[in-house]
Amino acid sequence: MSQQPTSSSKPTPLARALDQNETAKDTVEQSAAELVVINAVLKQEIPGHVQVGEVAQALQKTDALENKIQDTAQDLADVNEVLAQEIDERADLERELAATKAALARAKG
């Protein structure tokens, strides 16, 4: 999803932010997937009659954490979409500005 600027080889600050957000989103998604597996194994390996007290609380907290991580991954995906749109808009504006400058230079010259 990351966009590279067209006018130069150096990424813009927004493009760098998008790349960093994409990396963070991927890490969060991977962490959520790992937590799902860990939680499933714990629930399967720990008999129901043992899932009381602190063990039950720990399992509930991992469920809550799993949901929080998944929500955070979605939030990052939403931010990435906004950043990508902003990058596209800025690229369009830069092209318009370049065309306007070229037209002005032709009109002067």
PDB file of N, CA and C in Angstrom:
ATOM      1  N   MET A   1       0.805  -1.182   0.000  1.00  0.00           N
ATOM      2  CA  MET A   1       0.000   0.000   0.000  1.00  0.00           C
ATOM      3  C   MET A   1       0.851   1.250   0.000  1.00  0.00           C
ATOM      4  N   SER A   2       2.116   1.123   0.313  1.00  0.00           N
ATOM      5  CA  SER A   2       2.970   2.293   0.412  1.00  0.00           C
ATOM      6  C   SER A   2       3.182   2.906  -0.958  1.00  0.00           C
ATOM      7  N   GLN A   3       3.216   4.218  -0.979  1.00  0.00           N
ATOM      8  CA  GLN A   3       3.346   4.976  -2.210  1.00  0.00           C
ATOM      9  C   GLN A   3       4.728   5.607  -2.250  1.00  0.00           C
ATOM     10  N   GLN A   4       5.341   5.584  -3.376  1.00  0.00           N
ATOM     11  CA  GLN A   4       6.613   6.260  -3.544  1.00  0.00           C
ATOM     12  C   GLN A   4       6.370   7.542  -4.313  1.00  0.00           C
ATOM     13  N   PRO A   5       7.007   8.626  -3.930  1.00  0.00           N
ATOM     14  CA  PRO A   5       6.813   9.886  -4.628  1.00  0.00           C
ATOM     15  C   PRO A   5       7.317   9.798  -6.050  1.00  0.00           C
ATOM     16  N   THR A   6       6.664  10.549  -6.937  1.00  0.00           N
ATOM     17  CA  THR A   6       7.038  10.503  -8.340  1.00  0.00           C
ATOM     18  C   THR A   6       8.087  11.545  -8.698  1.00  0.00           C
ATOM     19  N   SER A   7       8.158  12.627  -7.922  1.00  0.00           N
ATOM     20  CA  SER A   7       9.041  13.724  -8.308  1.00  0.00           C
ATOM     21  C   SER A   7      10.493  13.500  -7.902  1.00  0.00           C
ATOM     22  N   SER A   8      10.746  12.644  -6.916  1.00  0.00           N
ATOM     23  CA  SER A   8      12.121  12.384  -6.509  1.00  0.00           C
ATOM     24  C   SER A   8      12.208  10.974  -5.955  1.00  0.00           C
ATOM     25  N   SER A   9      13.440  10.519  -5.743  1.00  0.00           N
ATOM     26  CA  SER A   9      13.612   9.167  -5.227  1.00  0.00           C
ATOM     27  C   SER A   9      13.500   9.110  -3.706  1.00  0.00           C
ATOM     28  N   LYS A  10      13.524  10.275  -3.054  1.00  0.00           N
ATOM     29  CA  LYS A  10      13.440  10.320  -1.603  1.00  0.00           C
ATOM     30  C   LYS A  10      11.970  10.318  -1.173  1.00  0.00           C
ATOM     31  N   PRO A  11      11.583   9.367  -0.300  1.00  0.00           N
ATOM     32  CA  PRO A  11      10.186   9.329   0.129  1.00  0.00           C
ATOM     33  C   PRO A  11       9.818  10.574   0.940  1.00  0.00           C
ATOM     34  N   THR A  12       8.574  11.002   0.797  1.00  0.00           N
ATOM     35  CA  THR A  12       8.087  12.138   1.563  1.00  0.00           C
ATOM     36  C   THR A  12       7.875  11.709   3.011  1.00  0.00           C
ATOM     37  N   PRO A  13       7.757  12.680   3.917  1.00  0.00           N
ATOM     38  CA  PRO A  13       7.474  12.324   5.310  1.00  0.00           C
ATOM     39  C   PRO A  13       6.183  11.500   5.443  1.00  0.00           C
ATOM     40  N   LEU A  14       5.179  11.842   4.653  1.00  0.00           N
ATOM     41  CA  LEU A  14       3.937  11.056   4.709  1.00  0.00           C
ATOM     42  C   LEU A  14       4.151   9.631   4.218  1.00  0.00           C
ATOM     43  N   ALA A  15       4.940   9.472   3.185  1.00  0.00           N
ATOM     44  CA  ALA A  15       5.211   8.121   2.676  1.00  0.00           C
ATOM     45  C   ALA A  15       5.992   7.308   3.707  1.00  0.00           C
ATOM     46  N   ARG A  16       6.943   7.957   4.381  1.00  0.00           N
ATOM     47  CA  ARG A  16       7.688   7.264   5.438  1.00  0.00           C
ATOM     48  C   ARG A  16       6.762   6.889   6.591  1.00  0.00           C
ATOM     49  N   ALA A  17       5.852   7.811   6.953  1.00  0.00           N
ATOM     50  CA  ALA A  17       4.888   7.517   8.026  1.00  0.00           C
ATOM     51  C   ALA A  17       3.996   6.350   7.637  1.00  0.00           C
ATOM     52  N   LEU A  18       3.577   6.313   6.393  1.00  0.00           N
ATOM     53  CA  LEU A  18       2.746   5.208   5.925  1.00  0.00           C
ATOM     54  C   LEU A  18       3.512   3.893   5.991  1.00  0.00           C
ATOM     55  N   ASP A  19       4.755   3.899   5.558  1.00  0.00           N
ATOM     56  CA  ASP A  19       5.576   2.690   5.632  1.00  0.00           C
ATOM     57  C   ASP A  19       5.746   2.219   7.074  1.00  0.00           C
ATOM     58  N   GLN A  20       5.994   3.159   7.982  1.00  0.00           N
ATOM     59  CA  GLN A  20       6.150   2.804   9.395  1.00  0.00           C
ATOM     60  C   GLN A  20       4.842   2.258   9.961  1.00  0.00           C
ATOM     61  N   ASN A  21       3.736   2.876   9.589  1.00  0.00           N
ATOM     62  CA  ASN A  21       2.437   2.394  10.053  1.00  0.00           C
ATOM     63  C   ASN A  21       2.132   1.011   9.503  1.00  0.00           C
ATOM     64  N   GLU A  22       2.472   0.781   8.249  1.00  0.00           N
ATOM     65  CA  GLU A  22       2.258  -0.541   7.647  1.00  0.00           C
ATOM     66  C   GLU A  22       3.055  -1.606   8.403  1.00  0.00           C
ATOM     67  N   THR A  23       4.292  -1.283   8.734  1.00  0.00           N
ATOM     68  CA  THR A  23       5.131  -2.213   9.489  1.00  0.00           C
ATOM     69  C   THR A  23       4.523  -2.480  10.857  1.00  0.00           C
ATOM     70  N   ALA A  24       4.072  -1.414  11.522  1.00  0.00           N
ATOM     71  CA  ALA A  24       3.443  -1.571  12.842  1.00  0.00           C
ATOM     72  C   ALA A  24       2.178  -2.404  12.732  1.00  0.00           C
ATOM     73  N   LYS A  25       1.366  -2.144  11.718  1.00  0.00           N
ATOM     74  CA  LYS A  25       0.125  -2.896  11.526  1.00  0.00           C
ATOM     75  C   LYS A  25       0.425  -4.374  11.314  1.00  0.00           C
ATOM     76  N   ASP A  26       1.414  -4.667  10.484  1.00  0.00           N
ATOM     77  CA  ASP A  26       1.786  -6.065  10.234  1.00  0.00           C
ATOM     78  C   ASP A  26       2.249  -6.744  11.522  1.00  0.00           C
ATOM     79  N   THR A  27       3.039  -6.036  12.311  1.00  0.00           N
ATOM     80  CA  THR A  27       3.522  -6.590  13.582  1.00  0.00           C
ATOM     81  C   THR A  27       2.368  -6.839  14.541  1.00  0.00           C
ATOM     82  N   VAL A  28       1.443  -5.896  14.623  1.00  0.00           N
ATOM     83  CA  VAL A  28       0.288  -6.047  15.505  1.00  0.00           C
ATOM     84  C   VAL A  28      -0.580  -7.213  15.040  1.00  0.00           C
ATOM     85  N   GLU A  29      -0.802  -7.322  13.732  1.00  0.00           N
ATOM     86  CA  GLU A  29      -1.603  -8.439  13.205  1.00  0.00           C
ATOM     87  C   GLU A  29      -0.933  -9.781  13.495  1.00  0.00           C
ATOM     88  N   GLN A  30       0.381  -9.840  13.324  1.00  0.00           N
ATOM     89  CA  GLN A  30       1.111 -11.069  13.612  1.00  0.00           C
ATOM     90  C   GLN A  30       1.021 -11.406  15.100  1.00  0.00           C
ATOM     91  N   SER A  31       1.141 -10.404  15.945  1.00  0.00           N
ATOM     92  CA  SER A  31       1.031 -10.621  17.386  1.00  0.00           C
ATOM     93  C   SER A  31      -0.362 -11.119  17.760  1.00  0.00           C
ATOM     94  N   ALA A  32      -1.377 -10.551  17.135  1.00  0.00           N
ATOM     95  CA  ALA A  32      -2.750 -10.993  17.403  1.00  0.00           C
ATOM     96  C   ALA A  32      -2.928 -12.453  16.987  1.00  0.00           C
ATOM     97  N   ALA A  33      -2.387 -12.808  15.841  1.00  0.00           N
ATOM     98  CA  ALA A  33      -2.504 -14.194  15.375  1.00  0.00           C
ATOM     99  C   ALA A  33      -1.785 -15.154  16.322  1.00  0.00           C
ATOM    100  N   GLU A  34      -0.619 -14.757  16.795  1.00  0.00           N
ATOM    101  CA  GLU A  34       0.114 -15.596  17.744  1.00  0.00           C
ATOM    102  C   GLU A  34      -0.653 -15.733  19.052  1.00  0.00           C
ATOM    103  N   LEU A  35      -1.261 -14.653  19.496  1.00  0.00           N
ATOM    104  CA  LEU A  35      -2.032 -14.689  20.734  1.00  0.00           C
ATOM    105  C   LEU A  35      -3.260 -15.591  20.591  1.00  0.00           C
ATOM    106  N   VAL A  36      -3.891 -15.574  19.433  1.00  0.00           N
ATOM    107  CA  VAL A  36      -5.029 -16.466  19.180  1.00  0.00           C
ATOM    108  C   VAL A  36      -4.597 -17.914  19.355  1.00  0.00           C
ATOM    109  N   VAL A  37      -3.454 -18.263  18.781  1.00  0.00           N
ATOM    110  CA  VAL A  37      -2.959 -19.639  18.872  1.00  0.00           C
ATOM    111  C   VAL A  37      -2.625 -19.986  20.318  1.00  0.00           C
ATOM    112  N   ILE A  38      -1.923 -19.099  20.988  1.00  0.00           N
ATOM    113  CA  ILE A  38      -1.543 -19.351  22.390  1.00  0.00           C
ATOM    114  C   ILE A  38      -2.787 -19.527  23.252  1.00  0.00           C
ATOM    115  N   ASN A  39      -3.750 -18.645  23.069  1.00  0.00           N
ATOM    116  CA  ASN A  39      -4.974 -18.704  23.854  1.00  0.00           C
ATOM    117  C   ASN A  39      -5.732 -20.009  23.581  1.00  0.00           C
ATOM    118  N   ALA A  40      -5.808 -20.414  22.335  1.00  0.00           N
ATOM    119  CA  ALA A  40      -6.505 -21.651  21.981  1.00  0.00           C
ATOM    120  C   ALA A  40      -5.818 -22.856  22.615  1.00  0.00           C
ATOM    121  N   VAL A  41      -4.493 -22.874  22.569  1.00  0.00           N
ATOM    122  CA  VAL A  41      -3.744 -23.985  23.166  1.00  0.00           C
ATOM    123  C   VAL A  41      -3.965 -24.014  24.672  1.00  0.00           C
ATOM    124  N   LEU A  42      -3.887 -22.869  25.308  1.00  0.00           N
ATOM    125  CA  LEU A  42      -4.099 -22.825  26.763  1.00  0.00           C
ATOM    126  C   LEU A  42      -5.487 -23.332  27.134  1.00  0.00           C
ATOM    127  N   LYS A  43      -6.486 -22.879  26.414  1.00  0.00           N
ATOM    128  CA  LYS A  43      -7.852 -23.311  26.718  1.00  0.00           C
ATOM    129  C   LYS A  43      -8.035 -24.807  26.474  1.00  0.00           C
ATOM    130  N   GLN A  44      -7.350 -25.320  25.474  1.00  0.00           N
ATOM    131  CA  GLN A  44      -7.471 -26.743  25.148  1.00  0.00           C
ATOM    132  C   GLN A  44      -6.694 -27.603  26.147  1.00  0.00           C
ATOM    133  N   GLU A  45      -5.525 -27.124  26.556  1.00  0.00           N
ATOM    134  CA  GLU A  45      -4.651 -27.921  27.414  1.00  0.00           C
ATOM    135  C   GLU A  45      -5.020 -27.835  28.896  1.00  0.00           C
ATOM    136  N   ILE A  46      -5.660 -26.756  29.286  1.00  0.00           N
ATOM    137  CA  ILE A  46      -6.027 -26.610  30.695  1.00  0.00           C
ATOM    138  C   ILE A  46      -7.474 -27.077  30.844  1.00  0.00           C
ATOM    139  N   PRO A  47      -7.681 -28.141  31.581  1.00  0.00           N
ATOM    140  CA  PRO A  47      -9.045 -28.665  31.736  1.00  0.00           C
ATOM    141  C   PRO A  47      -9.977 -27.609  32.320  1.00  0.00           C
ATOM    142  N   GLY A  48     -11.244 -27.682  31.941  1.00  0.00           N
ATOM    143  CA  GLY A  48     -12.240 -26.718  32.376  1.00  0.00           C
ATOM    144  C   GLY A  48     -12.313 -26.569  33.879  1.00  0.00           C
ATOM    145  N   HIS A  49     -12.179 -27.687  34.605  1.00  0.00           N
ATOM    146  CA  HIS A  49     -12.296 -27.606  36.068  1.00  0.00           C
ATOM    147  C   HIS A  49     -11.097 -26.896  36.704  1.00  0.00           C
ATOM    148  N   VAL A  50     -10.013 -26.748  35.945  1.00  0.00           N
ATOM    149  CA  VAL A  50      -8.826 -26.043  36.446  1.00  0.00           C
ATOM    150  C   VAL A  50      -8.897 -24.555  36.070  1.00  0.00           C
ATOM    151  N   GLN A  51      -9.751 -24.226  35.122  1.00  0.00           N
ATOM    152  CA  GLN A  51      -9.862 -22.845  34.656  1.00  0.00           C
ATOM    153  C   GLN A  51     -10.701 -22.025  35.635  1.00  0.00           C
ATOM    154  N   VAL A  52     -10.179 -21.896  36.843  1.00  0.00           N
ATOM    155  CA  VAL A  52     -10.844 -21.114  37.880  1.00  0.00           C
ATOM    156  C   VAL A  52      -9.821 -20.155  38.490  1.00  0.00           C
ATOM    157  N   GLY A  53     -10.324 -19.198  39.250  1.00  0.00           N
ATOM    158  CA  GLY A  53      -9.426 -18.283  39.948  1.00  0.00           C
ATOM    159  C   GLY A  53      -8.509 -17.529  39.009  1.00  0.00           C
ATOM    160  N   GLU A  54      -7.229 -17.529  39.350  1.00  0.00           N
ATOM    161  CA  GLU A  54      -6.233 -16.772  38.584  1.00  0.00           C
ATOM    162  C   GLU A  54      -6.065 -17.302  37.167  1.00  0.00           C
ATOM    163  N   VAL A  55      -6.198 -18.611  37.000  1.00  0.00           N
ATOM    164  CA  VAL A  55      -6.076 -19.190  35.652  1.00  0.00           C
ATOM    165  C   VAL A  55      -7.219 -18.687  34.773  1.00  0.00           C
ATOM    166  N   ALA A  56      -8.431 -18.688  35.319  1.00  0.00           N
ATOM    167  CA  ALA A  56      -9.583 -18.195  34.559  1.00  0.00           C
ATOM    168  C   ALA A  56      -9.414 -16.714  34.236  1.00  0.00           C
ATOM    169  N   GLN A  57      -8.933 -15.948  35.210  1.00  0.00           N
ATOM    170  CA  GLN A  57      -8.709 -14.519  34.981  1.00  0.00           C
ATOM    171  C   GLN A  57      -7.652 -14.299  33.901  1.00  0.00           C
ATOM    172  N   ALA A  58      -6.608 -15.083  33.926  1.00  0.00           N
ATOM    173  CA  ALA A  58      -5.543 -14.950  32.921  1.00  0.00           C
ATOM    174  C   ALA A  58      -6.090 -15.251  31.533  1.00  0.00           C
ATOM    175  N   LEU A  59      -6.907 -16.292  31.423  1.00  0.00           N
ATOM    176  CA  LEU A  59      -7.502 -16.628  30.128  1.00  0.00           C
ATOM    177  C   LEU A  59      -8.450 -15.528  29.654  1.00  0.00           C
ATOM    178  N   GLN A  60      -9.216 -14.952  30.565  1.00  0.00           N
ATOM    179  CA  GLN A  60     -10.105 -13.848  30.199  1.00  0.00           C
ATOM    180  C   GLN A  60      -9.295 -12.635  29.752  1.00  0.00           C
ATOM    181  N   LYS A  61      -8.195 -12.383  30.442  1.00  0.00           N
ATOM    182  CA  LYS A  61      -7.357 -11.238  30.067  1.00  0.00           C
ATOM    183  C   LYS A  61      -6.712 -11.454  28.702  1.00  0.00           C
ATOM    184  N   THR A  62      -6.327 -12.688  28.399  1.00  0.00           N
ATOM    185  CA  THR A  62      -5.754 -12.920  27.068  1.00  0.00           C
ATOM    186  C   THR A  62      -6.817 -12.759  25.994  1.00  0.00           C
ATOM    187  N   ASP A  63      -8.058 -13.139  26.302  1.00  0.00           N
ATOM    188  CA  ASP A  63      -9.151 -12.894  25.353  1.00  0.00           C
ATOM    189  C   ASP A  63      -9.320 -11.396  25.110  1.00  0.00           C
ATOM    190  N   ALA A  64      -9.337 -10.624  26.197  1.00  0.00           N
ATOM    191  CA  ALA A  64      -9.500  -9.177  26.085  1.00  0.00           C
ATOM    192  C   ALA A  64      -8.321  -8.559  25.333  1.00  0.00           C
ATOM    193  N   LEU A  65      -7.126  -9.031  25.627  1.00  0.00           N
ATOM    194  CA  LEU A  65      -5.935  -8.524  24.952  1.00  0.00           C
ATOM    195  C   LEU A  65      -5.965  -8.858  23.463  1.00  0.00           C
ATOM    196  N   GLU A  66      -6.406 -10.050  23.149  1.00  0.00           N
ATOM    197  CA  GLU A  66      -6.532 -10.465  21.751  1.00  0.00           C
ATOM    198  C   GLU A  66      -7.466  -9.505  21.009  1.00  0.00           C
ATOM    199  N   ASN A  67      -8.610  -9.189  21.611  1.00  0.00           N
ATOM    200  CA  ASN A  67      -9.557  -8.257  20.987  1.00  0.00           C
ATOM    201  C   ASN A  67      -8.960  -6.865  20.849  1.00  0.00           C
ATOM    202  N   LYS A  68      -8.252  -6.417  21.865  1.00  0.00           N
ATOM    203  CA  LYS A  68      -7.637  -5.083  21.831  1.00  0.00           C
ATOM    204  C   LYS A  68      -6.590  -5.006  20.719  1.00  0.00           C
ATOM    205  N   ILE A  69      -5.791  -6.047  20.586  1.00  0.00           N
ATOM    206  CA  ILE A  69      -4.765  -6.060  19.542  1.00  0.00           C
ATOM    207  C   ILE A  69      -5.403  -6.068  18.156  1.00  0.00           C
ATOM    208  N   GLN A  70      -6.463  -6.842  17.991  1.00  0.00           N
ATOM    209  CA  GLN A  70      -7.148  -6.868  16.699  1.00  0.00           C
ATOM    210  C   GLN A  70      -7.771  -5.506  16.382  1.00  0.00           C
ATOM    211  N   ASP A  71      -8.354  -4.858  17.389  1.00  0.00           N
ATOM    212  CA  ASP A  71      -8.910  -3.518  17.192  1.00  0.00           C
ATOM    213  C   ASP A  71      -7.815  -2.521  16.816  1.00  0.00           C
ATOM    214  N   THR A  72      -6.667  -2.640  17.462  1.00  0.00           N
ATOM    215  CA  THR A  72      -5.546  -1.745  17.162  1.00  0.00           C
ATOM    216  C   THR A  72      -5.045  -1.957  15.740  1.00  0.00           C
ATOM    217  N   ALA A  73      -4.991  -3.202  15.307  1.00  0.00           N
ATOM    218  CA  ALA A  73      -4.581  -3.483  13.928  1.00  0.00           C
ATOM    219  C   ALA A  73      -5.556  -2.840  12.950  1.00  0.00           C
ATOM    220  N   GLN A  74      -6.839  -2.891  13.245  1.00  0.00           N
ATOM    221  CA  GLN A  74      -7.833  -2.258  12.378  1.00  0.00           C
ATOM    222  C   GLN A  74      -7.673  -0.748  12.394  1.00  0.00           C
ATOM    223  N   ASP A  75      -7.413  -0.176  13.570  1.00  0.00           N
ATOM    224  CA  ASP A  75      -7.180   1.269  13.664  1.00  0.00           C
ATOM    225  C   ASP A  75      -5.986   1.680  12.807  1.00  0.00           C
ATOM    226  N   LEU A  76      -4.919   0.892  12.872  1.00  0.00           N
ATOM    227  CA  LEU A  76      -3.738   1.194  12.057  1.00  0.00           C
ATOM    228  C   LEU A  76      -4.060   1.075  10.566  1.00  0.00           C
ATOM    229  N   ALA A  77      -4.848   0.093  10.205  1.00  0.00           N
ATOM    230  CA  ALA A  77      -5.242  -0.053   8.794  1.00  0.00           C
ATOM    231  C   ALA A  77      -6.041   1.169   8.344  1.00  0.00           C
ATOM    232  N   ASP A  78      -6.930   1.673   9.214  1.00  0.00           N
ATOM    233  CA  ASP A  78      -7.704   2.870   8.883  1.00  0.00           C
ATOM    234  C   ASP A  78      -6.801   4.085   8.715  1.00  0.00           C
ATOM    235  N   VAL A  79      -5.837   4.244   9.618  1.00  0.00           N
ATOM    236  CA  VAL A  79      -4.891   5.358   9.516  1.00  0.00           C
ATOM    237  C   VAL A  79      -4.081   5.228   8.227  1.00  0.00           C
ATOM    238  N   ASN A  80      -3.677   4.025   7.896  1.00  0.00           N
ATOM    239  CA  ASN A  80      -2.901   3.811   6.671  1.00  0.00           C
ATOM    240  C   ASN A  80      -3.703   4.215   5.435  1.00  0.00           C
ATOM    241  N   GLU A  81      -4.989   3.927   5.463  1.00  0.00           N
ATOM    242  CA  GLU A  81      -5.833   4.306   4.330  1.00  0.00           C
ATOM    243  C   GLU A  81      -5.893   5.827   4.184  1.00  0.00           C
ATOM    244  N   VAL A  82      -6.043   6.524   5.297  1.00  0.00           N
ATOM    245  CA  VAL A  82      -6.075   7.986   5.271  1.00  0.00           C
ATOM    246  C   VAL A  82      -4.732   8.537   4.780  1.00  0.00           C
ATOM    247  N   LEU A  83      -3.637   7.965   5.273  1.00  0.00           N
ATOM    248  CA  LEU A  83      -2.310   8.416   4.825  1.00  0.00           C
ATOM    249  C   LEU A  83      -2.126   8.181   3.330  1.00  0.00           C
ATOM    250  N   ALA A  84      -2.556   7.042   2.839  1.00  0.00           N
ATOM    251  CA  ALA A  84      -2.426   6.745   1.410  1.00  0.00           C
ATOM    252  C   ALA A  84      -3.237   7.739   0.580  1.00  0.00           C
ATOM    253  N   GLN A  85      -4.432   8.081   1.047  1.00  0.00           N
ATOM    254  CA  GLN A  85      -5.250   9.069   0.338  1.00  0.00           C
ATOM    255  C   GLN A  85      -4.573  10.436   0.340  1.00  0.00           C
ATOM    256  N   GLU A  86      -4.004  10.805   1.473  1.00  0.00           N
ATOM    257  CA  GLU A  86      -3.318  12.093   1.571  1.00  0.00           C
ATOM    258  C   GLU A  86      -2.102  12.128   0.633  1.00  0.00           C
ATOM    259  N   ILE A  87      -1.375  11.033   0.566  1.00  0.00           N
ATOM    260  CA  ILE A  87      -0.220  10.959  -0.336  1.00  0.00           C
ATOM    261  C   ILE A  87      -0.678  11.125  -1.780  1.00  0.00           C
ATOM    262  N   ASP A  88      -1.764  10.442  -2.143  1.00  0.00           N
ATOM    263  CA  ASP A  88      -2.292  10.570  -3.513  1.00  0.00           C
ATOM    264  C   ASP A  88      -2.723  12.005  -3.811  1.00  0.00           C
ATOM    265  N   GLU A  89      -3.421  12.633  -2.851  1.00  0.00           N
ATOM    266  CA  GLU A  89      -3.859  14.016  -3.044  1.00  0.00           C
ATOM    267  C   GLU A  89      -2.667  14.955  -3.210  1.00  0.00           C
ATOM    268  N   ARG A  90      -1.653  14.756  -2.383  1.00  0.00           N
ATOM    269  CA  ARG A  90      -0.464  15.622  -2.484  1.00  0.00           C
ATOM    270  C   ARG A  90       0.268  15.396  -3.807  1.00  0.00           C
ATOM    271  N   ALA A  91       0.331  14.156  -4.255  1.00  0.00           N
ATOM    272  CA  ALA A  91       0.973  13.879  -5.541  1.00  0.00           C
ATOM    273  C   ALA A  91       0.211  14.572  -6.668  1.00  0.00           C
ATOM    274  N   ASP A  92      -1.126  14.530  -6.596  1.00  0.00           N
ATOM    275  CA  ASP A  92      -1.936  15.227  -7.607  1.00  0.00           C
ATOM    276  C   ASP A  92      -1.661  16.731  -7.575  1.00  0.00           C
ATOM    277  N   LEU A  93      -1.607  17.300  -6.369  1.00  0.00           N
ATOM    278  CA  LEU A  93      -1.334  18.733  -6.240  1.00  0.00           C
ATOM    279  C   LEU A  93       0.056  19.084  -6.765  1.00  0.00           C
ATOM    280  N   GLU A  94       1.034  18.222  -6.490  1.00  0.00           N
ATOM    281  CA  GLU A  94       2.390  18.470  -6.997  1.00  0.00           C
ATOM    282  C   GLU A  94       2.426  18.439  -8.518  1.00  0.00           C
ATOM    283  N   ARG A  95       1.671  17.511  -9.122  1.00  0.00           N
ATOM    284  CA  ARG A  95       1.610  17.461 -10.596  1.00  0.00           C
ATOM    285  C   ARG A  95       0.940  18.721 -11.144  1.00  0.00           C
ATOM    286  N   GLU A  96      -0.141  19.151 -10.501  1.00  0.00           N
ATOM    287  CA  GLU A  96      -0.822  20.372 -10.936  1.00  0.00           C
ATOM    288  C   GLU A  96       0.096  21.578 -10.808  1.00  0.00           C
ATOM    289  N   LEU A  97       0.827  21.648  -9.701  1.00  0.00           N
ATOM    290  CA  LEU A  97       1.755  22.756  -9.494  1.00  0.00           C
ATOM    291  C   LEU A  97       2.849  22.746 -10.563  1.00  0.00           C
ATOM    292  N   ALA A  98       3.390  21.595 -10.859  1.00  0.00           N
ATOM    293  CA  ALA A  98       4.437  21.499 -11.886  1.00  0.00           C
ATOM    294  C   ALA A  98       3.891  21.929 -13.252  1.00  0.00           C
ATOM    295  N   ALA A  99       2.663  21.502 -13.572  1.00  0.00           N
ATOM    296  CA  ALA A  99       2.062  21.886 -14.847  1.00  0.00           C
ATOM    297  C   ALA A  99       1.820  23.393 -14.901  1.00  0.00           C
ATOM    298  N   THR A 100       1.372  23.967 -13.779  1.00  0.00           N
ATOM    299  CA  THR A 100       1.135  25.406 -13.716  1.00  0.00           C
ATOM    300  C   THR A 100       2.445  26.176 -13.862  1.00  0.00           C
ATOM    301  N   LYS A 101       3.488  25.697 -13.197  1.00  0.00           N
ATOM    302  CA  LYS A 101       4.800  26.349 -13.319  1.00  0.00           C
ATOM    303  C   LYS A 101       5.306  26.277 -14.756  1.00  0.00           C
ATOM    304  N   ALA A 102       5.128  25.130 -15.395  1.00  0.00           N
ATOM    305  CA  ALA A 102       5.579  24.977 -16.782  1.00  0.00           C
ATOM    306  C   ALA A 102       4.788  25.908 -17.701  1.00  0.00           C
ATOM    307  N   ALA A 103       3.486  26.016 -17.484  1.00  0.00           N
ATOM    308  CA  ALA A 103       2.662  26.905 -18.308  1.00  0.00           C
ATOM    309  C   ALA A 103       3.079  28.357 -18.086  1.00  0.00           C
ATOM    310  N   LEU A 104       3.358  28.723 -16.855  1.00  0.00           N
ATOM    311  CA  LEU A 104       3.805  30.082 -16.551  1.00  0.00           C
ATOM    312  C   LEU A 104       5.150  30.371 -17.201  1.00  0.00           C
ATOM    313  N   ALA A 105       6.047  29.410 -17.158  1.00  0.00           N
ATOM    314  CA  ALA A 105       7.361  29.596 -17.790  1.00  0.00           C
ATOM    315  C   ALA A 105       7.205  29.767 -19.300  1.00  0.00           C
ATOM    316  N   ARG A 106       6.306  28.983 -19.918  1.00  0.00           N
ATOM    317  CA  ARG A 106       6.076  29.128 -21.368  1.00  0.00           C
ATOM    318  C   ARG A 106       5.464  30.485 -21.688  1.00  0.00           C
ATOM    319  N   ALA A 107       4.552  30.939 -20.823  1.00  0.00           N
ATOM    320  CA  ALA A 107       3.907  32.227 -21.063  1.00  0.00           C
ATOM    321  C   ALA A 107       4.902  33.378 -20.945  1.00  0.00           C
ATOM    322  N   LYS A 108       5.867  33.252 -20.052  1.00  0.00           N
ATOM    323  CA  LYS A 108       6.878  34.286 -19.856  1.00  0.00           C
ATOM    324  C   LYS A 108       7.918  34.248 -20.982  1.00  0.00           C
ATOM    325  N   GLY A 109       8.205  33.040 -21.454  1.00  0.00           N
ATOM    326  CA  GLY A 109       9.311  32.900 -22.378  1.00  0.00           C
ATOM    327  C   GLY A 109       8.879  32.888 -23.762  1.00  0.00           C
TER     328      GLY A 109
END
